[in-house]
Amino acid sequence: MPEQSLATEAPLDEPFIAPVPMEDDIEEHFAGDRGTLDPEIRRVLVHILQRRFIAAERNRREWTLLLDHQQVIESRLNDLYLRLVIDHGRGFAYKQQLRSDEIDMPVLLKDAPYTRAETLVLVHLRTVYQRESAAGEASVRIDIEDLEQTVLSYFTDVDGGTARQQKAIRNAMDRLDREGIIQEETSGRYRITALVEVVLSAETLKELRDWLRSQEVVQR
């Protein structure tokens, strides 16, 4: 009797590799694409990386996609040593740099601190928001003239003349508008969003107020 082979031959009508349905193929969105996310999810991920915040009110489409695909977006961010923070109560999402004393984590995000003028504007916006919200105001607004009147009093001679100080305040408002902390509704009139509470905590606000009071004493 001939010796039996351990290997068995595959039928001639069956391929060596099982076919994969075309609908299961990963679609390339550009030459050499090896990504696995749908284009819309990729755009939300890029949006998170590019911008400081995503606001449910201002970025409705991105916010919905973020919540629907939160797990995979968190996974991609974690791969970069970043954490996704979602504040459902205020309707904001943002990223944070992960840091550890035990694990070597490369730092991707560079701190972009606020300038002196931006900080002073933030202090006043946060103060107004806190006061009006405590009084039951659902939507807090402020006029640029009223803001300038107060913030200009914080400046000193080293900040230049009035024209230069006003320009610094306007530039600060432009940045805060881009970040979603304020929203210009009509020319010179802004709505302060709840994001100001995220950017400037109550504890930090108190520290900055104390610092401003100490500066006033020195000037006197």
PDB file of N, CA, C and O in Angstrom, residues 44-92:
ATOM      1  N   VAL A  44     -13.109  65.151  12.021  1.00  0.00           N
ATOM      2  CA  VAL A  44     -13.352  65.501  13.428  1.00  0.00           C
ATOM      3  C   VAL A  44     -12.067  65.355  14.234  1.00  0.00           C
ATOM      4  O   VAL A  44     -11.751  66.196  15.082  1.00  0.00           O
ATOM      5  N   LEU A  45     -11.313  64.292  13.965  1.00  0.00           N
ATOM      6  CA  LEU A  45     -10.048  64.078  14.660  1.00  0.00           C
ATOM      7  C   LEU A  45      -9.083  65.227  14.386  1.00  0.00           C
ATOM      8  O   LEU A  45      -8.430  65.749  15.298  1.00  0.00           O
ATOM      9  N   VAL A  46      -8.992  65.632  13.128  1.00  0.00           N
ATOM     10  CA  VAL A  46      -8.129  66.766  12.761  1.00  0.00           C
ATOM     11  C   VAL A  46      -8.631  68.038  13.419  1.00  0.00           C
ATOM     12  O   VAL A  46      -7.844  68.870  13.887  1.00  0.00           O
ATOM     13  N   HIS A  47      -9.948  68.204  13.460  1.00  0.00           N
ATOM     14  CA  HIS A  47     -10.563  69.374  14.095  1.00  0.00           C
ATOM     15  C   HIS A  47     -10.139  69.462  15.564  1.00  0.00           C
ATOM     16  O   HIS A  47      -9.773  70.534  16.055  1.00  0.00           O
ATOM     17  N   ILE A  48     -10.180  68.332  16.238  1.00  0.00           N
ATOM     18  CA  ILE A  48      -9.768  68.284  17.646  1.00  0.00           C
ATOM     19  C   ILE A  48      -8.292  68.656  17.782  1.00  0.00           C
ATOM     20  O   ILE A  48      -7.890  69.378  18.704  1.00  0.00           O
ATOM     21  N   LEU A  49      -7.458  68.168  16.878  1.00  0.00           N
ATOM     22  CA  LEU A  49      -6.016  68.423  16.957  1.00  0.00           C
ATOM     23  C   LEU A  49      -5.684  69.873  16.609  1.00  0.00           C
ATOM     24  O   LEU A  49      -4.775  70.463  17.199  1.00  0.00           O
ATOM     25  N   GLN A  50      -6.419  70.444  15.664  1.00  0.00           N
ATOM     26  CA  GLN A  50      -6.113  71.795  15.203  1.00  0.00           C
ATOM     27  C   GLN A  50      -6.580  72.865  16.171  1.00  0.00           C
ATOM     28  O   GLN A  50      -5.884  73.854  16.394  1.00  0.00           O
ATOM     29  N   ARG A  51      -7.766  72.673  16.702  1.00  0.00           N
ATOM     30  CA  ARG A  51      -8.395  73.727  17.485  1.00  0.00           C
ATOM     31  C   ARG A  51      -8.308  73.440  18.974  1.00  0.00           C
ATOM     32  O   ARG A  51      -8.106  72.312  19.399  1.00  0.00           O
ATOM     33  N   ARG A  52      -8.508  74.474  19.723  1.00  0.00           N
ATOM     34  CA  ARG A  52      -8.415  74.332  21.179  1.00  0.00           C
ATOM     35  C   ARG A  52      -9.670  73.677  21.761  1.00  0.00           C
ATOM     36  O   ARG A  52      -9.589  72.921  22.713  1.00  0.00           O
ATOM     37  N   PHE A  53     -10.816  73.974  21.149  1.00  0.00           N
ATOM     38  CA  PHE A  53     -12.074  73.438  21.666  1.00  0.00           C
ATOM     39  C   PHE A  53     -13.021  73.097  20.520  1.00  0.00           C
ATOM     40  O   PHE A  53     -12.932  73.670  19.443  1.00  0.00           O
ATOM     41  N   ILE A  54     -13.940  72.177  20.800  1.00  0.00           N
ATOM     42  CA  ILE A  54     -15.100  71.935  19.936  1.00  0.00           C
ATOM     43  C   ILE A  54     -16.326  72.267  20.775  1.00  0.00           C
ATOM     44  O   ILE A  54     -16.463  71.774  21.892  1.00  0.00           O
ATOM     45  N   ALA A  55     -17.185  73.114  20.240  1.00  0.00           N
ATOM     46  CA  ALA A  55     -18.371  73.545  20.978  1.00  0.00           C
ATOM     47  C   ALA A  55     -19.610  72.920  20.351  1.00  0.00           C
ATOM     48  O   ALA A  55     -19.782  72.941  19.133  1.00  0.00           O
ATOM     49  N   ALA A  56     -20.472  72.357  21.190  1.00  0.00           N
ATOM     50  CA  ALA A  56     -21.687  71.714  20.701  1.00  0.00           C
ATOM     51  C   ALA A  56     -22.565  72.713  19.963  1.00  0.00           C
ATOM     52  O   ALA A  56     -23.202  72.387  18.966  1.00  0.00           O
ATOM     53  N   GLU A  57     -22.583  73.947  20.444  1.00  0.00           N
ATOM     54  CA  GLU A  57     -23.446  74.965  19.848  1.00  0.00           C
ATOM     55  C   GLU A  57     -22.901  75.462  18.522  1.00  0.00           C
ATOM     56  O   GLU A  57     -23.643  75.617  17.549  1.00  0.00           O
ATOM     57  N   ARG A  58     -21.602  75.678  18.458  1.00  0.00           N
ATOM     58  CA  ARG A  58     -20.992  76.247  17.258  1.00  0.00           C
ATOM     59  C   ARG A  58     -20.630  75.179  16.235  1.00  0.00           C
ATOM     60  O   ARG A  58     -20.684  75.432  15.030  1.00  0.00           O
ATOM     61  N   ASN A  59     -20.258  73.990  16.682  1.00  0.00           N
ATOM     62  CA  ASN A  59     -19.805  72.910  15.786  1.00  0.00           C
ATOM     63  C   ASN A  59     -20.745  71.709  15.929  1.00  0.00           C
ATOM     64  O   ASN A  59     -20.342  70.642  16.393  1.00  0.00           O
ATOM     65  N   ARG A  60     -21.991  71.899  15.555  1.00  0.00           N
ATOM     66  CA  ARG A  60     -23.009  70.870  15.788  1.00  0.00           C
ATOM     67  C   ARG A  60     -22.672  69.550  15.102  1.00  0.00           C
ATOM     68  O   ARG A  60     -22.803  68.480  15.704  1.00  0.00           O
ATOM     69  N   ARG A  61     -22.272  69.596  13.835  1.00  0.00           N
ATOM     70  CA  ARG A  61     -21.976  68.376  13.088  1.00  0.00           C
ATOM     71  C   ARG A  61     -20.799  67.637  13.712  1.00  0.00           C
ATOM     72  O   ARG A  61     -20.848  66.420  13.937  1.00  0.00           O
ATOM     73  N   GLU A  62     -19.719  68.366  13.992  1.00  0.00           N
ATOM     74  CA  GLU A  62     -18.531  67.739  14.578  1.00  0.00           C
ATOM     75  C   GLU A  62     -18.827  67.170  15.963  1.00  0.00           C
ATOM     76  O   GLU A  62     -18.329  66.111  16.328  1.00  0.00           O
ATOM     77  N   TRP A  63     -19.652  67.891  16.737  1.00  0.00           N
ATOM     78  CA  TRP A  63     -20.002  67.441  18.092  1.00  0.00           C
ATOM     79  C   TRP A  63     -20.753  66.115  18.034  1.00  0.00           C
ATOM     80  O   TRP A  63     -20.461  65.193  18.796  1.00  0.00           O
ATOM     81  N   THR A  64     -21.708  66.008  17.126  1.00  0.00           N
ATOM     82  CA  THR A  64     -22.484  64.774  16.995  1.00  0.00           C
ATOM     83  C   THR A  64     -21.591  63.611  16.586  1.00  0.00           C
ATOM     84  O   THR A  64     -21.672  62.509  17.153  1.00  0.00           O
ATOM     85  N   LEU A  65     -20.723  63.837  15.598  1.00  0.00           N
ATOM     86  CA  LEU A  65     -19.809  62.781  15.150  1.00  0.00           C
ATOM     87  C   LEU A  65     -18.841  62.385  16.263  1.00  0.00           C
ATOM     88  O   LEU A  65     -18.510  61.208  16.419  1.00  0.00           O
ATOM     89  N   LEU A  66     -18.403  63.372  17.035  1.00  0.00           N
ATOM     90  CA  LEU A  66     -17.481  63.093  18.137  1.00  0.00           C
ATOM     91  C   LEU A  66     -18.123  62.159  19.160  1.00  0.00           C
ATOM     92  O   LEU A  66     -17.499  61.186  19.606  1.00  0.00           O
ATOM     93  N   LEU A  67     -19.363  62.427  19.519  1.00  0.00           N
ATOM     94  CA  LEU A  67     -20.051  61.584  20.497  1.00  0.00           C
ATOM     95  C   LEU A  67     -20.355  60.201  19.924  1.00  0.00           C
ATOM     96  O   LEU A  67     -20.257  59.193  20.626  1.00  0.00           O
ATOM     97  N   ASP A  68     -20.703  60.155  18.640  1.00  0.00           N
ATOM     98  CA  ASP A  68     -21.029  58.871  18.007  1.00  0.00           C
ATOM     99  C   ASP A  68     -19.800  57.976  17.866  1.00  0.00           C
ATOM    100  O   ASP A  68     -19.924  56.744  17.870  1.00  0.00           O
ATOM    101  N   HIS A  69     -18.630  58.587  17.724  1.00  0.00           N
ATOM    102  CA  HIS A  69     -17.402  57.816  17.488  1.00  0.00           C
ATOM    103  C   HIS A  69     -16.348  58.147  18.544  1.00  0.00           C
ATOM    104  O   HIS A  69     -15.152  58.168  18.257  1.00  0.00           O
ATOM    105  N   GLN A  70     -16.810  58.399  19.750  1.00  0.00           N
ATOM    106  CA  GLN A  70     -15.915  58.832  20.831  1.00  0.00           C
ATOM    107  C   GLN A  70     -14.802  57.828  21.102  1.00  0.00           C
ATOM    108  O   GLN A  70     -13.636  58.211  21.276  1.00  0.00           O
ATOM    109  N   GLN A  71     -15.128  56.545  21.122  1.00  0.00           N
ATOM    110  CA  GLN A  71     -14.137  55.537  21.488  1.00  0.00           C
ATOM    111  C   GLN A  71     -12.966  55.498  20.520  1.00  0.00           C
ATOM    112  O   GLN A  71     -11.802  55.474  20.933  1.00  0.00           O
ATOM    113  N   VAL A  72     -13.249  55.519  19.221  1.00  0.00           N
ATOM    114  CA  VAL A  72     -12.165  55.419  18.246  1.00  0.00           C
ATOM    115  C   VAL A  72     -11.344  56.710  18.216  1.00  0.00           C
ATOM    116  O   VAL A  72     -10.119  56.682  18.050  1.00  0.00           O
ATOM    117  N   ILE A  73     -12.000  57.860  18.414  1.00  0.00           N
ATOM    118  CA  ILE A  73     -11.266  59.133  18.445  1.00  0.00           C
ATOM    119  C   ILE A  73     -10.379  59.204  19.683  1.00  0.00           C
ATOM    120  O   ILE A  73      -9.230  59.641  19.624  1.00  0.00           O
ATOM    121  N   GLU A  74     -10.910  58.733  20.817  1.00  0.00           N
ATOM    122  CA  GLU A  74     -10.092  58.678  22.032  1.00  0.00           C
ATOM    123  C   GLU A  74      -8.881  57.778  21.830  1.00  0.00           C
ATOM    124  O   GLU A  74      -7.772  58.089  22.278  1.00  0.00           O
ATOM    125  N   SER A  75      -9.083  56.652  21.140  1.00  0.00           N
ATOM    126  CA  SER A  75      -7.995  55.713  20.891  1.00  0.00           C
ATOM    127  C   SER A  75      -6.889  56.369  20.074  1.00  0.00           C
ATOM    128  O   SER A  75      -5.700  56.237  20.386  1.00  0.00           O
ATOM    129  N   ARG A  76      -7.281  57.089  19.024  1.00  0.00           N
ATOM    130  CA  ARG A  76      -6.281  57.751  18.176  1.00  0.00           C
ATOM    131  C   ARG A  76      -5.521  58.825  18.957  1.00  0.00           C
ATOM    132  O   ARG A  76      -4.316  58.987  18.809  1.00  0.00           O
ATOM    133  N   LEU A  77      -6.241  59.562  19.794  1.00  0.00           N
ATOM    134  CA  LEU A  77      -5.585  60.597  20.595  1.00  0.00           C
ATOM    135  C   LEU A  77      -4.647  59.973  21.626  1.00  0.00           C
ATOM    136  O   LEU A  77      -3.546  60.483  21.858  1.00  0.00           O
ATOM    137  N   ASN A  78      -5.072  58.879  22.253  1.00  0.00           N
ATOM    138  CA  ASN A  78      -4.226  58.189  23.224  1.00  0.00           C
ATOM    139  C   ASN A  78      -2.938  57.692  22.577  1.00  0.00           C
ATOM    140  O   ASN A  78      -1.884  57.651  23.225  1.00  0.00           O
ATOM    141  N   ASP A  79      -3.011  57.298  21.310  1.00  0.00           N
ATOM    142  CA  ASP A  79      -1.806  56.873  20.583  1.00  0.00           C
ATOM    143  C   ASP A  79      -0.772  58.001  20.528  1.00  0.00           C
ATOM    144  O   ASP A  79       0.425  57.748  20.404  1.00  0.00           O
ATOM    145  N   LEU A  80      -1.254  59.234  20.618  1.00  0.00           N
ATOM    146  CA  LEU A  80      -0.383  60.414  20.572  1.00  0.00           C
ATOM    147  C   LEU A  80      -0.132  60.979  21.970  1.00  0.00           C
ATOM    148  O   LEU A  80       0.352  62.095  22.105  1.00  0.00           O
ATOM    149  N   TYR A  81      -0.479  60.211  23.000  1.00  0.00           N
ATOM    150  CA  TYR A  81      -0.341  60.636  24.390  1.00  0.00           C
ATOM    151  C   TYR A  81      -1.194  61.872  24.696  1.00  0.00           C
ATOM    152  O   TYR A  81      -0.775  62.781  25.412  1.00  0.00           O
ATOM    153  N   LEU A  82      -2.401  61.882  24.144  1.00  0.00           N
ATOM    154  CA  LEU A  82      -3.349  62.952  24.402  1.00  0.00           C
ATOM    155  C   LEU A  82      -4.610  62.358  25.004  1.00  0.00           C
ATOM    156  O   LEU A  82      -4.964  61.205  24.752  1.00  0.00           O
ATOM    157  N   ARG A  83      -5.295  63.150  25.800  1.00  0.00           N
ATOM    158  CA  ARG A  83      -6.550  62.740  26.425  1.00  0.00           C
ATOM    159  C   ARG A  83      -7.682  63.597  25.884  1.00  0.00           C
ATOM    160  O   ARG A  83      -7.534  64.811  25.711  1.00  0.00           O
ATOM    161  N   LEU A  84      -8.826  62.960  25.616  1.00  0.00           N
ATOM    162  CA  LEU A  84     -10.016  63.684  25.186  1.00  0.00           C
ATOM    163  C   LEU A  84     -10.866  63.999  26.407  1.00  0.00           C
ATOM    164  O   LEU A  84     -11.191  63.114  27.192  1.00  0.00           O
ATOM    165  N   VAL A  85     -11.222  65.257  26.565  1.00  0.00           N
ATOM    166  CA  VAL A  85     -12.088  65.691  27.666  1.00  0.00           C
ATOM    167  C   VAL A  85     -13.386  66.214  27.073  1.00  0.00           C
ATOM    168  O   VAL A  85     -13.364  67.090  26.207  1.00  0.00           O
ATOM    169  N   ILE A  86     -14.503  65.654  27.515  1.00  0.00           N
ATOM    170  CA  ILE A  86     -15.815  66.097  27.040  1.00  0.00           C
ATOM    171  C   ILE A  86     -16.617  66.614  28.231  1.00  0.00           C
ATOM    172  O   ILE A  86     -16.887  65.869  29.172  1.00  0.00           O
ATOM    173  N   ASP A  87     -16.971  67.878  28.185  1.00  0.00           N
ATOM    174  CA  ASP A  87     -17.792  68.506  29.215  1.00  0.00           C
ATOM    175  C   ASP A  87     -19.219  68.564  28.676  1.00  0.00           C
ATOM    176  O   ASP A  87     -19.592  69.496  27.965  1.00  0.00           O
ATOM    177  N   HIS A  88     -20.003  67.546  29.003  1.00  0.00           N
ATOM    178  CA  HIS A  88     -21.364  67.468  28.472  1.00  0.00           C
ATOM    179  C   HIS A  88     -22.237  68.595  29.016  1.00  0.00           C
ATOM    180  O   HIS A  88     -23.106  69.110  28.294  1.00  0.00           O
ATOM    181  N   GLY A  89     -22.022  68.976  30.264  1.00  0.00           N
ATOM    182  CA  GLY A  89     -22.845  70.014  30.872  1.00  0.00           C
ATOM    183  C   GLY A  89     -22.724  71.348  30.157  1.00  0.00           C
ATOM    184  O   GLY A  89     -23.729  72.019  29.886  1.00  0.00           O
ATOM    185  N   ARG A  90     -21.504  71.723  29.829  1.00  0.00           N
ATOM    186  CA  ARG A  90     -21.271  72.999  29.149  1.00  0.00           C
ATOM    187  C   ARG A  90     -21.259  72.856  27.633  1.00  0.00           C
ATOM    188  O   ARG A  90     -21.330  73.854  26.909  1.00  0.00           O
ATOM    189  N   GLY A  91     -21.142  71.612  27.146  1.00  0.00           N
ATOM    190  CA  GLY A  91     -21.146  71.393  25.700  1.00  0.00           C
ATOM    191  C   GLY A  91     -19.832  71.726  25.033  1.00  0.00           C
ATOM    192  O   GLY A  91     -19.814  72.333  23.951  1.00  0.00           O
ATOM    193  N   PHE A  92     -18.712  71.304  25.658  1.00  0.00           N
ATOM    194  CA  PHE A  92     -17.397  71.557  25.082  1.00  0.00           C
ATOM    195  C   PHE A  92     -16.548  70.295  25.141  1.00  0.00           C
ATOM    196  O   PHE A  92     -16.687  69.473  26.057  1.00  0.00           O
TER     197      PHE A  92
END
